[in-house]
PDB file of C-alpha atoms in Angstrom:
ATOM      1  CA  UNK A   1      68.188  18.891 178.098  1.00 50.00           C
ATOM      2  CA  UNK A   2      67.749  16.635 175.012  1.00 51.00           C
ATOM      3  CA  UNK A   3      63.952  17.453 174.776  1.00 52.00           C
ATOM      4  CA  UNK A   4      65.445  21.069 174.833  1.00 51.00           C
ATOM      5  CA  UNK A   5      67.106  20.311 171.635  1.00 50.00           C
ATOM      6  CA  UNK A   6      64.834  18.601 170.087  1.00 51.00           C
ATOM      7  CA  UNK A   7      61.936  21.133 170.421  1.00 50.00           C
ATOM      8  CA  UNK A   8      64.429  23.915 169.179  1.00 51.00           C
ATOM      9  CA  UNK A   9      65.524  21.643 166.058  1.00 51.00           C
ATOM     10  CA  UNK A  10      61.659  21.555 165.833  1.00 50.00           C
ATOM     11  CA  UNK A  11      61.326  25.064 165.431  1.00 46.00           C
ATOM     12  CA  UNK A  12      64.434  25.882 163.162  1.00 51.00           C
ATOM     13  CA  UNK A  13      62.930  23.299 160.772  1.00 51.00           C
ATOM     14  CA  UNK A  14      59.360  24.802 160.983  1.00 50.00           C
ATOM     15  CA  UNK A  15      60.996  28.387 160.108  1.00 49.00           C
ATOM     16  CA  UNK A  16      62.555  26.741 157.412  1.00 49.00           C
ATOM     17  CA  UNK A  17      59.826  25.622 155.632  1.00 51.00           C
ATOM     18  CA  UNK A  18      57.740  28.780 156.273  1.00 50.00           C
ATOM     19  CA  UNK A  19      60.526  30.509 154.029  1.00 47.00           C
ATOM     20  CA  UNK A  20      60.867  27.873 151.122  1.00 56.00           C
ATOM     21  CA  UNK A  21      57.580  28.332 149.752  1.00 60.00           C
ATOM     22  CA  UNK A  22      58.303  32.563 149.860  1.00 66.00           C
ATOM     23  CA  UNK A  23      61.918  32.160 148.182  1.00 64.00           C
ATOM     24  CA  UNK A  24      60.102  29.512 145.497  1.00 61.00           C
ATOM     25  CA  UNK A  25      57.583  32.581 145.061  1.00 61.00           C
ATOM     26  CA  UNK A  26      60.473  35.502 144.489  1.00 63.00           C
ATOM     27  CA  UNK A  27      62.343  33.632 142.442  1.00 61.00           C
ATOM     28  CA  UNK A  28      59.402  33.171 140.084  1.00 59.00           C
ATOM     29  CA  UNK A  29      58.497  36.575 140.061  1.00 61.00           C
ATOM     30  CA  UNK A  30      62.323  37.635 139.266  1.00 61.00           C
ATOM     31  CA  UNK A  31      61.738  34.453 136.356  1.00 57.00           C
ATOM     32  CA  UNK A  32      58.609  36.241 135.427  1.00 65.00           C
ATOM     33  CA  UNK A  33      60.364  39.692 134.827  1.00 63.00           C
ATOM     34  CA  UNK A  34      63.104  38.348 133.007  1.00 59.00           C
ATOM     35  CA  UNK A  35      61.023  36.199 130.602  1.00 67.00           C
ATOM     36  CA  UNK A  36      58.872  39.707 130.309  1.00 57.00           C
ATOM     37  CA  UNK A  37      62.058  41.623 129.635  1.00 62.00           C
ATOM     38  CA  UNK A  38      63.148  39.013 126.734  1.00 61.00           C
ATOM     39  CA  UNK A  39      59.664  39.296 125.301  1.00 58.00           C
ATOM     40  CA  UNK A  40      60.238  43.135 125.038  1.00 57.00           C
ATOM     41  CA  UNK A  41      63.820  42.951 123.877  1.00 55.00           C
ATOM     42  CA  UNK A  42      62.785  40.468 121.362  1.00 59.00           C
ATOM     43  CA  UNK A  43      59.619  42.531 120.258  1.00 56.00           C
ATOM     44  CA  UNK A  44      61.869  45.461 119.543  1.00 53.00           C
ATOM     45  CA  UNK A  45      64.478  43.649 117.773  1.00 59.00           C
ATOM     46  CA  UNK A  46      62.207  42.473 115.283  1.00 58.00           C
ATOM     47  CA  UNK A  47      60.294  46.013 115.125  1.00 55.00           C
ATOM     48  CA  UNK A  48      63.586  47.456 114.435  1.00 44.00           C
ATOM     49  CA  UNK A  49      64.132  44.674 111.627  1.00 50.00           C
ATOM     50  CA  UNK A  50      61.387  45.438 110.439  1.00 54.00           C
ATOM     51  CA  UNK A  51      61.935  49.258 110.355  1.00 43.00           C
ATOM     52  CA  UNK A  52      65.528  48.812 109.047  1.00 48.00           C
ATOM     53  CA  UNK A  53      64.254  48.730 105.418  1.00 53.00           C
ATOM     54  CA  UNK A  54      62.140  51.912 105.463  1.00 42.00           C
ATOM     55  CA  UNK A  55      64.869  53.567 107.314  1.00 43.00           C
ATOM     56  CA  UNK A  56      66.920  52.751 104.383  1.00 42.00           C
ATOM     57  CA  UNK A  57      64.924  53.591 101.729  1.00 53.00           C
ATOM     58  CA  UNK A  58      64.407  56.988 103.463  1.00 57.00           C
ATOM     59  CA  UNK A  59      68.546  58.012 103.812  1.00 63.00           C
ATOM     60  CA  UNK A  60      68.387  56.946 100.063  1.00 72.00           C
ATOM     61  CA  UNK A  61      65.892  59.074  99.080  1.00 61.00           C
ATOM     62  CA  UNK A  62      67.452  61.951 101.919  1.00 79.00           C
ATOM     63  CA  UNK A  63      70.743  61.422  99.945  1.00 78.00           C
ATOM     64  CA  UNK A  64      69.259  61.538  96.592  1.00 74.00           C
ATOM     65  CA  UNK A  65      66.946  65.326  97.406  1.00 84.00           C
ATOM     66  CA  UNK A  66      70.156  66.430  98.534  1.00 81.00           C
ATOM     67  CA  UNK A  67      72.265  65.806  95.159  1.00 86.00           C
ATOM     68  CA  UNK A  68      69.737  67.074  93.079  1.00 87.00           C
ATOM     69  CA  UNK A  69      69.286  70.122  95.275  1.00 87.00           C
ATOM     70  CA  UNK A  70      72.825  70.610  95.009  1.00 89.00           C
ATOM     71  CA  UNK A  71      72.507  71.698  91.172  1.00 87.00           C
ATOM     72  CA  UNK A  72      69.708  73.791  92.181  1.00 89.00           C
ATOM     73  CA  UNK A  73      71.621  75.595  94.772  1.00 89.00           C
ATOM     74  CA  UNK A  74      74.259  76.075  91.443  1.00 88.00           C
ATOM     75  CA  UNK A  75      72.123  77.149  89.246  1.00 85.00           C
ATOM     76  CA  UNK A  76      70.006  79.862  91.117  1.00 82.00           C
ATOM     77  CA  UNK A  77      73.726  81.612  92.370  1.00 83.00           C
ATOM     78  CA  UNK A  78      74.650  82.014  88.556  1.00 83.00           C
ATOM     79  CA  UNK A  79      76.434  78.393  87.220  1.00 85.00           C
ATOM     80  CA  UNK A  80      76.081  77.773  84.023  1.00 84.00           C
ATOM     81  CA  UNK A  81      73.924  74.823  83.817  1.00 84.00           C
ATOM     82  CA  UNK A  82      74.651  71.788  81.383  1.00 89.00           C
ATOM     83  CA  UNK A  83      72.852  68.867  79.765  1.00 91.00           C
ATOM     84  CA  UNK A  84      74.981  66.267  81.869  1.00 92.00           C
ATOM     85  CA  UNK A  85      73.734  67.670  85.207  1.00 90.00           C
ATOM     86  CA  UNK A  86      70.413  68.534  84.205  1.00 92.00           C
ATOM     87  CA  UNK A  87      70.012  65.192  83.598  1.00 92.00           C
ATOM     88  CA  UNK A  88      71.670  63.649  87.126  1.00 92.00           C
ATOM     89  CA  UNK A  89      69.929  66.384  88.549  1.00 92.00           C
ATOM     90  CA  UNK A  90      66.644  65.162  87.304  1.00 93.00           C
ATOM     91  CA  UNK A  91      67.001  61.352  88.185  1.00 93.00           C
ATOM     92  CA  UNK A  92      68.158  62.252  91.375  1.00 92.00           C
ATOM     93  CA  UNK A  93      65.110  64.175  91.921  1.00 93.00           C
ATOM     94  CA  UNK A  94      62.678  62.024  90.203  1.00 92.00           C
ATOM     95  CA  UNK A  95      64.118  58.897  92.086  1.00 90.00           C
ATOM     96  CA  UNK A  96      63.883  60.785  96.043  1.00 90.00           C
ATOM     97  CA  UNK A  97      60.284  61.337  94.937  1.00 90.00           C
ATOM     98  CA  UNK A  98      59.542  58.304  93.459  1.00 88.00           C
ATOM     99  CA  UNK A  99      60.890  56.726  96.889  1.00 89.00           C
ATOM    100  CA  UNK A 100      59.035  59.349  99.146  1.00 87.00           C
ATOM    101  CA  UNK A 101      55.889  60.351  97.483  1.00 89.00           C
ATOM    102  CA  UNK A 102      54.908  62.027 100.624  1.00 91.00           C
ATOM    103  CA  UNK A 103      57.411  64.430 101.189  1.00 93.00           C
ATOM    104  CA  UNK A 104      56.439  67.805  99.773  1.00 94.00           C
ATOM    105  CA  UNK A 105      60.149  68.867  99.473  1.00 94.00           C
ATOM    106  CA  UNK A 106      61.303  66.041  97.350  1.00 93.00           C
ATOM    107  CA  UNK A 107      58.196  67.350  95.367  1.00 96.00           C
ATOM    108  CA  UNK A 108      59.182  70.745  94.894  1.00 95.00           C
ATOM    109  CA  UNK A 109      62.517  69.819  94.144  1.00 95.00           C
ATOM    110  CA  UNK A 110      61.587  67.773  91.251  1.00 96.00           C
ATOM    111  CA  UNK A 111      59.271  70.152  89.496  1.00 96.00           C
ATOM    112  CA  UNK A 112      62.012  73.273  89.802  1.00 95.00           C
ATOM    113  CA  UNK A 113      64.949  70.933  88.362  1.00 95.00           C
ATOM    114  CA  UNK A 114      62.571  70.300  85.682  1.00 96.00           C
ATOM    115  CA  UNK A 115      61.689  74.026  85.284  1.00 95.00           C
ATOM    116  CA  UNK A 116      65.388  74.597  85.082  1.00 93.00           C
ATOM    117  CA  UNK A 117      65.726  71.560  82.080  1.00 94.00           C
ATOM    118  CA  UNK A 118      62.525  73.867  80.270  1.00 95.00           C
ATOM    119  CA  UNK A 119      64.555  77.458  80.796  1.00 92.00           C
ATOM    120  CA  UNK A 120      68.067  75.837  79.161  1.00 92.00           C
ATOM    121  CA  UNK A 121      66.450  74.003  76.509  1.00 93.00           C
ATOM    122  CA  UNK A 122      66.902  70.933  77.608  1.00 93.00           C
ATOM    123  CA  UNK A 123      63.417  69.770  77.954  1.00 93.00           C
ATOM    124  CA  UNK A 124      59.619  70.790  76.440  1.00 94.00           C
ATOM    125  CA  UNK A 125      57.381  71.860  79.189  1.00 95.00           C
ATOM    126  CA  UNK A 126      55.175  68.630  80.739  1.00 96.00           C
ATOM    127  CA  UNK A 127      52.530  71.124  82.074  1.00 97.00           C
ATOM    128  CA  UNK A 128      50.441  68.278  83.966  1.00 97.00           C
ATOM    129  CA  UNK A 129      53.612  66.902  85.642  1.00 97.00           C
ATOM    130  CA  UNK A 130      53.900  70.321  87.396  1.00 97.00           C
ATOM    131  CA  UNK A 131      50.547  70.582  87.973  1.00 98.00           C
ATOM    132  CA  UNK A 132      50.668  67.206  89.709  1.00 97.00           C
ATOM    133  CA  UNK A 133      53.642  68.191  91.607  1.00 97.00           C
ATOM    134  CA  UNK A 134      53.084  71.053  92.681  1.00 97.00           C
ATOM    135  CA  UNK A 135      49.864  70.394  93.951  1.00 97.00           C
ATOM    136  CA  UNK A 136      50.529  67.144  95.723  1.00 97.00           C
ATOM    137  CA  UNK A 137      53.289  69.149  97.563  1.00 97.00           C
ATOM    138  CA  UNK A 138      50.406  71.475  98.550  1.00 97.00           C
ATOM    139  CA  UNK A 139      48.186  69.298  99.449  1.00 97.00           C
ATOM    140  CA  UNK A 140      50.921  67.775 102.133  1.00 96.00           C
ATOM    141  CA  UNK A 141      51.843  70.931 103.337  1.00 95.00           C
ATOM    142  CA  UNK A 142      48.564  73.708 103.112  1.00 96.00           C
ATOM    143  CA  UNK A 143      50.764  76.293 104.990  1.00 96.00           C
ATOM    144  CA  UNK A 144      53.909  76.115 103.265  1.00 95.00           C
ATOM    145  CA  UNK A 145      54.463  79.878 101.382  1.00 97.00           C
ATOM    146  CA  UNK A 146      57.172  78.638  99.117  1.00 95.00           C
ATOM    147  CA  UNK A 147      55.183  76.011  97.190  1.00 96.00           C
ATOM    148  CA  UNK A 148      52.558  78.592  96.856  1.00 98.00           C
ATOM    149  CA  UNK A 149      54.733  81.274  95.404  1.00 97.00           C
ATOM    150  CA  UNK A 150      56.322  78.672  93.609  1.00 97.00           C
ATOM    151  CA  UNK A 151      53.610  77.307  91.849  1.00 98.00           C
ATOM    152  CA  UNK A 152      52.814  80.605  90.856  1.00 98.00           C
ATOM    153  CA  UNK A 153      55.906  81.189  89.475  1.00 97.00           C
ATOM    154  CA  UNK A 154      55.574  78.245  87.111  1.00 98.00           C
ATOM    155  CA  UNK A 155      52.171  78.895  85.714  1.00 98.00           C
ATOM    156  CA  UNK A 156      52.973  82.290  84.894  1.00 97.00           C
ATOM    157  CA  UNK A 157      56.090  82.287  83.122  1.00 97.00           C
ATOM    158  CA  UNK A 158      56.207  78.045  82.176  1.00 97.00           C
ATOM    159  CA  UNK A 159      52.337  77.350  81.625  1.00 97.00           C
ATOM    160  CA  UNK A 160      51.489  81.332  80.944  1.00 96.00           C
ATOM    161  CA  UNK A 161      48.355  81.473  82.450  1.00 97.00           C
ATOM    162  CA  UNK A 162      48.689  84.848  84.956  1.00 97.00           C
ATOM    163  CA  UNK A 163      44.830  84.503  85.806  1.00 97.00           C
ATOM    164  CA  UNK A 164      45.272  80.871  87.628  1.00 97.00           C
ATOM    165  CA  UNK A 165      48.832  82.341  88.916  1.00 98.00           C
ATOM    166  CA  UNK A 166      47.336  85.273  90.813  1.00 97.00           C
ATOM    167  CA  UNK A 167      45.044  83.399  93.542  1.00 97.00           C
ATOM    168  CA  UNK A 168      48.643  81.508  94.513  1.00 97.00           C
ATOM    169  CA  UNK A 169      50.315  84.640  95.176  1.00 96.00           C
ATOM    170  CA  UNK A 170      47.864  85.466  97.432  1.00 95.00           C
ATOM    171  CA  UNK A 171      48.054  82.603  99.245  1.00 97.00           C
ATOM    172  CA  UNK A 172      51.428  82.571  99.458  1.00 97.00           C
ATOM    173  CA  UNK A 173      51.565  85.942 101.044  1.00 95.00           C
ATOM    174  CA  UNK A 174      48.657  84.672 103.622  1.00 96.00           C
ATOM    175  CA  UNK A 175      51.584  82.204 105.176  1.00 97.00           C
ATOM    176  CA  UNK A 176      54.124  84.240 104.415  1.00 96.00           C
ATOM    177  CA  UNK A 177      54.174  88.215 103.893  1.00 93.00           C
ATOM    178  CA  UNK A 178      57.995  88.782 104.744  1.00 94.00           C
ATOM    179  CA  UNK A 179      59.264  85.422 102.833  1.00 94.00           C
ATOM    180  CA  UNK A 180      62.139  86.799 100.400  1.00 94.00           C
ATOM    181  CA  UNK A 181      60.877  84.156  97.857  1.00 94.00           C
ATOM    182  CA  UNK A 182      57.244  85.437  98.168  1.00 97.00           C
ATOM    183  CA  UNK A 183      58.101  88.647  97.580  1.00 97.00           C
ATOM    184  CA  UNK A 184      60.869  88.481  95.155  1.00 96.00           C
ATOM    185  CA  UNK A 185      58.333  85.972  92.888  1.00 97.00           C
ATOM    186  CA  UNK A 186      55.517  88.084  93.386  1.00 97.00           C
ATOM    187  CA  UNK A 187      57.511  91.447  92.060  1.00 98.00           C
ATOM    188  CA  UNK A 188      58.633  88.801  89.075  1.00 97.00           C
ATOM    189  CA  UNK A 189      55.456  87.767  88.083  1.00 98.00           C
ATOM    190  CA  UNK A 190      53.831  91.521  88.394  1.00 97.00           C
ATOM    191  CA  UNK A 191      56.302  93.232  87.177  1.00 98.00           C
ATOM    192  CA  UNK A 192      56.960  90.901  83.824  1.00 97.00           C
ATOM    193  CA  UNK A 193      52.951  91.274  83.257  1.00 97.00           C
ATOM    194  CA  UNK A 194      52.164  94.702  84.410  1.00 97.00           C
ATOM    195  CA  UNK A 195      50.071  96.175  81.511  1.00 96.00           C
ATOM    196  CA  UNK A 196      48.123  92.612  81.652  1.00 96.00           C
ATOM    197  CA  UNK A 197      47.338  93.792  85.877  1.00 97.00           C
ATOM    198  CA  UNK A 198      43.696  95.321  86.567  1.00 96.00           C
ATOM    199  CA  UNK A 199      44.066  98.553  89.105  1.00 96.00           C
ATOM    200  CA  UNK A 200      43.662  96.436  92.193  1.00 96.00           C
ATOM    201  CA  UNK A 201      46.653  94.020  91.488  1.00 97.00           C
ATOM    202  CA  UNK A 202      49.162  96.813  90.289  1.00 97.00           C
ATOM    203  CA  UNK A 203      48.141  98.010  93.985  1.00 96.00           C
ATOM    204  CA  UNK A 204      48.676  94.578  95.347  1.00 96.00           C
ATOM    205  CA  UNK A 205      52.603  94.592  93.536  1.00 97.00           C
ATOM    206  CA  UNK A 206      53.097  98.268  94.419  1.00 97.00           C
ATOM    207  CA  UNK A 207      52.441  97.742  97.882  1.00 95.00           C
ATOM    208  CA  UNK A 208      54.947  94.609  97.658  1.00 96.00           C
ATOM    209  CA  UNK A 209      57.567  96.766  96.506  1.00 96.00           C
ATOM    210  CA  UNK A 210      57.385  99.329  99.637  1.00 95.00           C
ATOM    211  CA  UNK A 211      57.628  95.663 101.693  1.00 94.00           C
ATOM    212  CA  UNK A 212      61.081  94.765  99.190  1.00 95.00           C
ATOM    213  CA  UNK A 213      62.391  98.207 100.230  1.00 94.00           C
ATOM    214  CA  UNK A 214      63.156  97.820 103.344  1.00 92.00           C
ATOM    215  CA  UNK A 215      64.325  94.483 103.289  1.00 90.00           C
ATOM    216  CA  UNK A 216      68.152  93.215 103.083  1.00 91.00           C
ATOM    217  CA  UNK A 217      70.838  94.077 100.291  1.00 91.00           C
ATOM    218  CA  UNK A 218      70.116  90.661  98.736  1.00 91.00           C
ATOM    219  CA  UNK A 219      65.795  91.332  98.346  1.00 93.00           C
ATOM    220  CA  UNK A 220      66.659  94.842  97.332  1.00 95.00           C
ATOM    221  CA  UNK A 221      69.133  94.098  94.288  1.00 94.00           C
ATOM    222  CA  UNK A 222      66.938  91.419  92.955  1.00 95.00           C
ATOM    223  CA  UNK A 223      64.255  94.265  93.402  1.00 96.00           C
ATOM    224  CA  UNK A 224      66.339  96.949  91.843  1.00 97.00           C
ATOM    225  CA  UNK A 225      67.165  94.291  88.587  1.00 97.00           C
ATOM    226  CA  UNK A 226      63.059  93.443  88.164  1.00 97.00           C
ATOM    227  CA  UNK A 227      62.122  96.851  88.313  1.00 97.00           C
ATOM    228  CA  UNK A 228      64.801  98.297  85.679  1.00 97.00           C
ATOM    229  CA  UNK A 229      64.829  95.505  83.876  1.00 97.00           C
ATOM    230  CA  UNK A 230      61.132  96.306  83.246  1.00 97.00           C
ATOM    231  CA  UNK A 231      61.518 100.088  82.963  1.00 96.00           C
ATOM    232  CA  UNK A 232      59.143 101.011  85.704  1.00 97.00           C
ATOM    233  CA  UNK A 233      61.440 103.232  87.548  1.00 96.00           C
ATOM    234  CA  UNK A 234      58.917 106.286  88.041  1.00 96.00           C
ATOM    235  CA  UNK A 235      55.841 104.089  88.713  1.00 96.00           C
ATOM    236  CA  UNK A 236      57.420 102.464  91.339  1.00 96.00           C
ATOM    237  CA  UNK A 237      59.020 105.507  92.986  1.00 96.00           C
ATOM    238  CA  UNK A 238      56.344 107.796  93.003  1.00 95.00           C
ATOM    239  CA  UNK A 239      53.976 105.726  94.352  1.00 96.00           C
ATOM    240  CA  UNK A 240      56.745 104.849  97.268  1.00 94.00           C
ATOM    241  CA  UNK A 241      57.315 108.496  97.764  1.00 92.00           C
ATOM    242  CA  UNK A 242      53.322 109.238  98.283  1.00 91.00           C
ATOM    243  CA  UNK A 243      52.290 105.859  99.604  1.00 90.00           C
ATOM    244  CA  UNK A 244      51.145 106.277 103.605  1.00 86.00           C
ATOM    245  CA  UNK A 245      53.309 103.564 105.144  1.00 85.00           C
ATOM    246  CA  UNK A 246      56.421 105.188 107.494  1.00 87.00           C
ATOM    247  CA  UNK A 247      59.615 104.173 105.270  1.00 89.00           C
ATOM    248  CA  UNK A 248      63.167 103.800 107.462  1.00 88.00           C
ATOM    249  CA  UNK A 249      65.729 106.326 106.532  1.00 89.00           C
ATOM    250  CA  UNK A 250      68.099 103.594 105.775  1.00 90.00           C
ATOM    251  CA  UNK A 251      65.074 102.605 102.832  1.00 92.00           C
ATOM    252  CA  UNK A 252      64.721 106.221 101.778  1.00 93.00           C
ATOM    253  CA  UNK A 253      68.651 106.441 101.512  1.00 93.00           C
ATOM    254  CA  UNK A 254      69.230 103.072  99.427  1.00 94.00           C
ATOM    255  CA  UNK A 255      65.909 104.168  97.053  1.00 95.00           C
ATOM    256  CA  UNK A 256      67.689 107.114  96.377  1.00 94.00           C
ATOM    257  CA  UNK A 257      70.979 106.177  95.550  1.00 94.00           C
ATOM    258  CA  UNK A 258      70.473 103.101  93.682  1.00 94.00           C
ATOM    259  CA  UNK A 259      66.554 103.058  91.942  1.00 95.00           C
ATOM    260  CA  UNK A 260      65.237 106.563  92.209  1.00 94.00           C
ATOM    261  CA  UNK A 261      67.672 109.170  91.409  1.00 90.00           C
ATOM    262  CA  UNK A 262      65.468 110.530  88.599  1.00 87.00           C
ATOM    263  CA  UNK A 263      62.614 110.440  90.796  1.00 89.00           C
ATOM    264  CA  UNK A 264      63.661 110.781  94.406  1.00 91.00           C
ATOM    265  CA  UNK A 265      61.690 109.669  97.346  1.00 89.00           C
ATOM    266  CA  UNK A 266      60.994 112.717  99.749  1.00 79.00           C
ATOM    267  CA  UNK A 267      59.173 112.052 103.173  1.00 60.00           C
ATOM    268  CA  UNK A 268      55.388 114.363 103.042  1.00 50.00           C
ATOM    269  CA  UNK A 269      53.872 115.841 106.219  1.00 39.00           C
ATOM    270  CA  UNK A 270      51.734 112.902 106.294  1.00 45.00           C
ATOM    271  CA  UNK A 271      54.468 109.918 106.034  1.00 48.00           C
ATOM    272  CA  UNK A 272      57.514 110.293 108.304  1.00 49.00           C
ATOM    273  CA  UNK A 273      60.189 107.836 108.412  1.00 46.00           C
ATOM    274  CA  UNK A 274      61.144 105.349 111.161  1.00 43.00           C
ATOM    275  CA  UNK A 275      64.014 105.027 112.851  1.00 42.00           C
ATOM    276  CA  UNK A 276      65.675 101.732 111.525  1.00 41.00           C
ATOM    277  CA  UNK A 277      65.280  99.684 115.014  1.00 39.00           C
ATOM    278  CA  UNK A 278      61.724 100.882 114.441  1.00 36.00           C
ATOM    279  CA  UNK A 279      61.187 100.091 110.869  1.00 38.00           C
ATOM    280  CA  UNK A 280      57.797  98.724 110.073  1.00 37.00           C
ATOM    281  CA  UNK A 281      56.511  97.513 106.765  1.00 37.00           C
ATOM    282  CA  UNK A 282      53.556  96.898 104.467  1.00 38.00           C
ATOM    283  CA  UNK A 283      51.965  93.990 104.433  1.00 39.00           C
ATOM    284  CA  UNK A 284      50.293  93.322 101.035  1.00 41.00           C
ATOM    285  CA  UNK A 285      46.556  92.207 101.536  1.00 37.00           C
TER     286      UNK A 285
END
């Protein structure tokens, strides 16, 4: 009976020892993970650290663009704009772009406050700052229709130089045809300079104008003002009334009433209208 007990003490103590050595091995795994997780923890505490300036710098800049846009917004629904916020506007803008020199935006944003500064008199036209804007902003974003139509804005009217303006209108109806800024600054530009226009870019603007037609009671005033404001009434509607493209009877309707009672628009055999759900329109090319 004793040896009994002794031989089963023997074992107990042999199992025991078996399992130390795997419960030393766990527990330095578990060790192992937690140092790992500390290492990670630690890693992206200082990342974040490390971030936390740039972060800031970018909501300053974010908060900046956004003030100076806020005049814009002002100006371009009728405000009268004056010296005082011109100038905010323009440090505003200057300092989100001096901050973020690689956001086309804060770009854009700058060289139209400053365009705004040269139409109140606030300012003389700096003709290589908005040439340096406005193609940095292009450069960082070679799709973007607004800078485009933007930039041709500005050379025509600020820099007068139509010729270089005309390639940018193009472009900016490449990326995009139906953009109400494309279309409303290519009618601008055309339309101030039409006797200056060679046959195939009075086409290119006439064609625009069919697209303005049919587009919504905002496009269409600012289309009705260009076109009267630059007397070209029966240019514009005759070549709408004989120009192939189908026209929606809502289009044919508002033409009509509001731009071409003198010289209404009548559908021909060859150019029926659309229904409105089935309006289409012309793309300039």
């Amino acid at each position: 009976m004793p040896h009994h007990k002794s031989t089963t003490s023997t074992v107990r103590q042999t199992s025991s020892n078996k399992l130390k050595p795997s419960k030393l091995k766990q527990n330095k795994l578990k060790l192992s993970k937690l140092t790992f997780r500390r290492f990670v923890y630690a890693g992206f505490i200082v990342c974040l650290l490390c971030l936390l300036p740039f972060l800031f710098q970018k909501g300053i800049a974010s908060a900046y663009h956004f003030k100076s846009n806020y005049y814009l917004d002002q100006w371009q629904s009728g405000k009268a704009i004056d010296e005082l916020q011109y100038s905010n506007a323009l440090l505003a803008s200057d300092y989100a772009a001096s901050i973020d020199s690689q956001n086309p935006h804060y770009l854009l944003t700058q060289a139209k406050v400053m365009e705004w500064g040269v139409h109140a008199g606030f300012a003389v036209a700096n003709n290589d700052k908005f040439n340096q804007l406005y193609q940095q902003a292009i450069a960082l974003r070679t799709v973007w229709p607004n800078a485009y139509s933007d930039y041709a804005y500005n050379l025509a009217f600020i820099q007068q130089d139509l010729a270089k303006a005309w390639p940018y209108l193009q472009l900016a109806a490449k990326y995009g045809p139906y953009s109400p800024d494309v279309i409303r600054q290519t009618l601008a530009i055309g339309l101030a300079n039409w006797q200056q226009l060679d046959g195939h870019q009075k086409q290119y603007i006439l064609k625009t104008t069919v697209l303005a037609a049919q587009t919504d009671w905002k496009m269409r005033s600012a289309f009705k003002d260009l076109v009267t404001t630059y007397q070209l009434e029966k240019t514009v509607c005759l070549y709408i009334k004989f120009q192939k493209q189908p026209i929606s009877e809502s289009s044919v309707g508002w033409l009509n009433q509001y731009l071409c009672k003198g010289f209404p628009v009548t559908v021909s055999s060859s150019t029926q209208p659309v229904s409105d759900e089935n309006a289409s329109v012309s793309e300039p090319s």
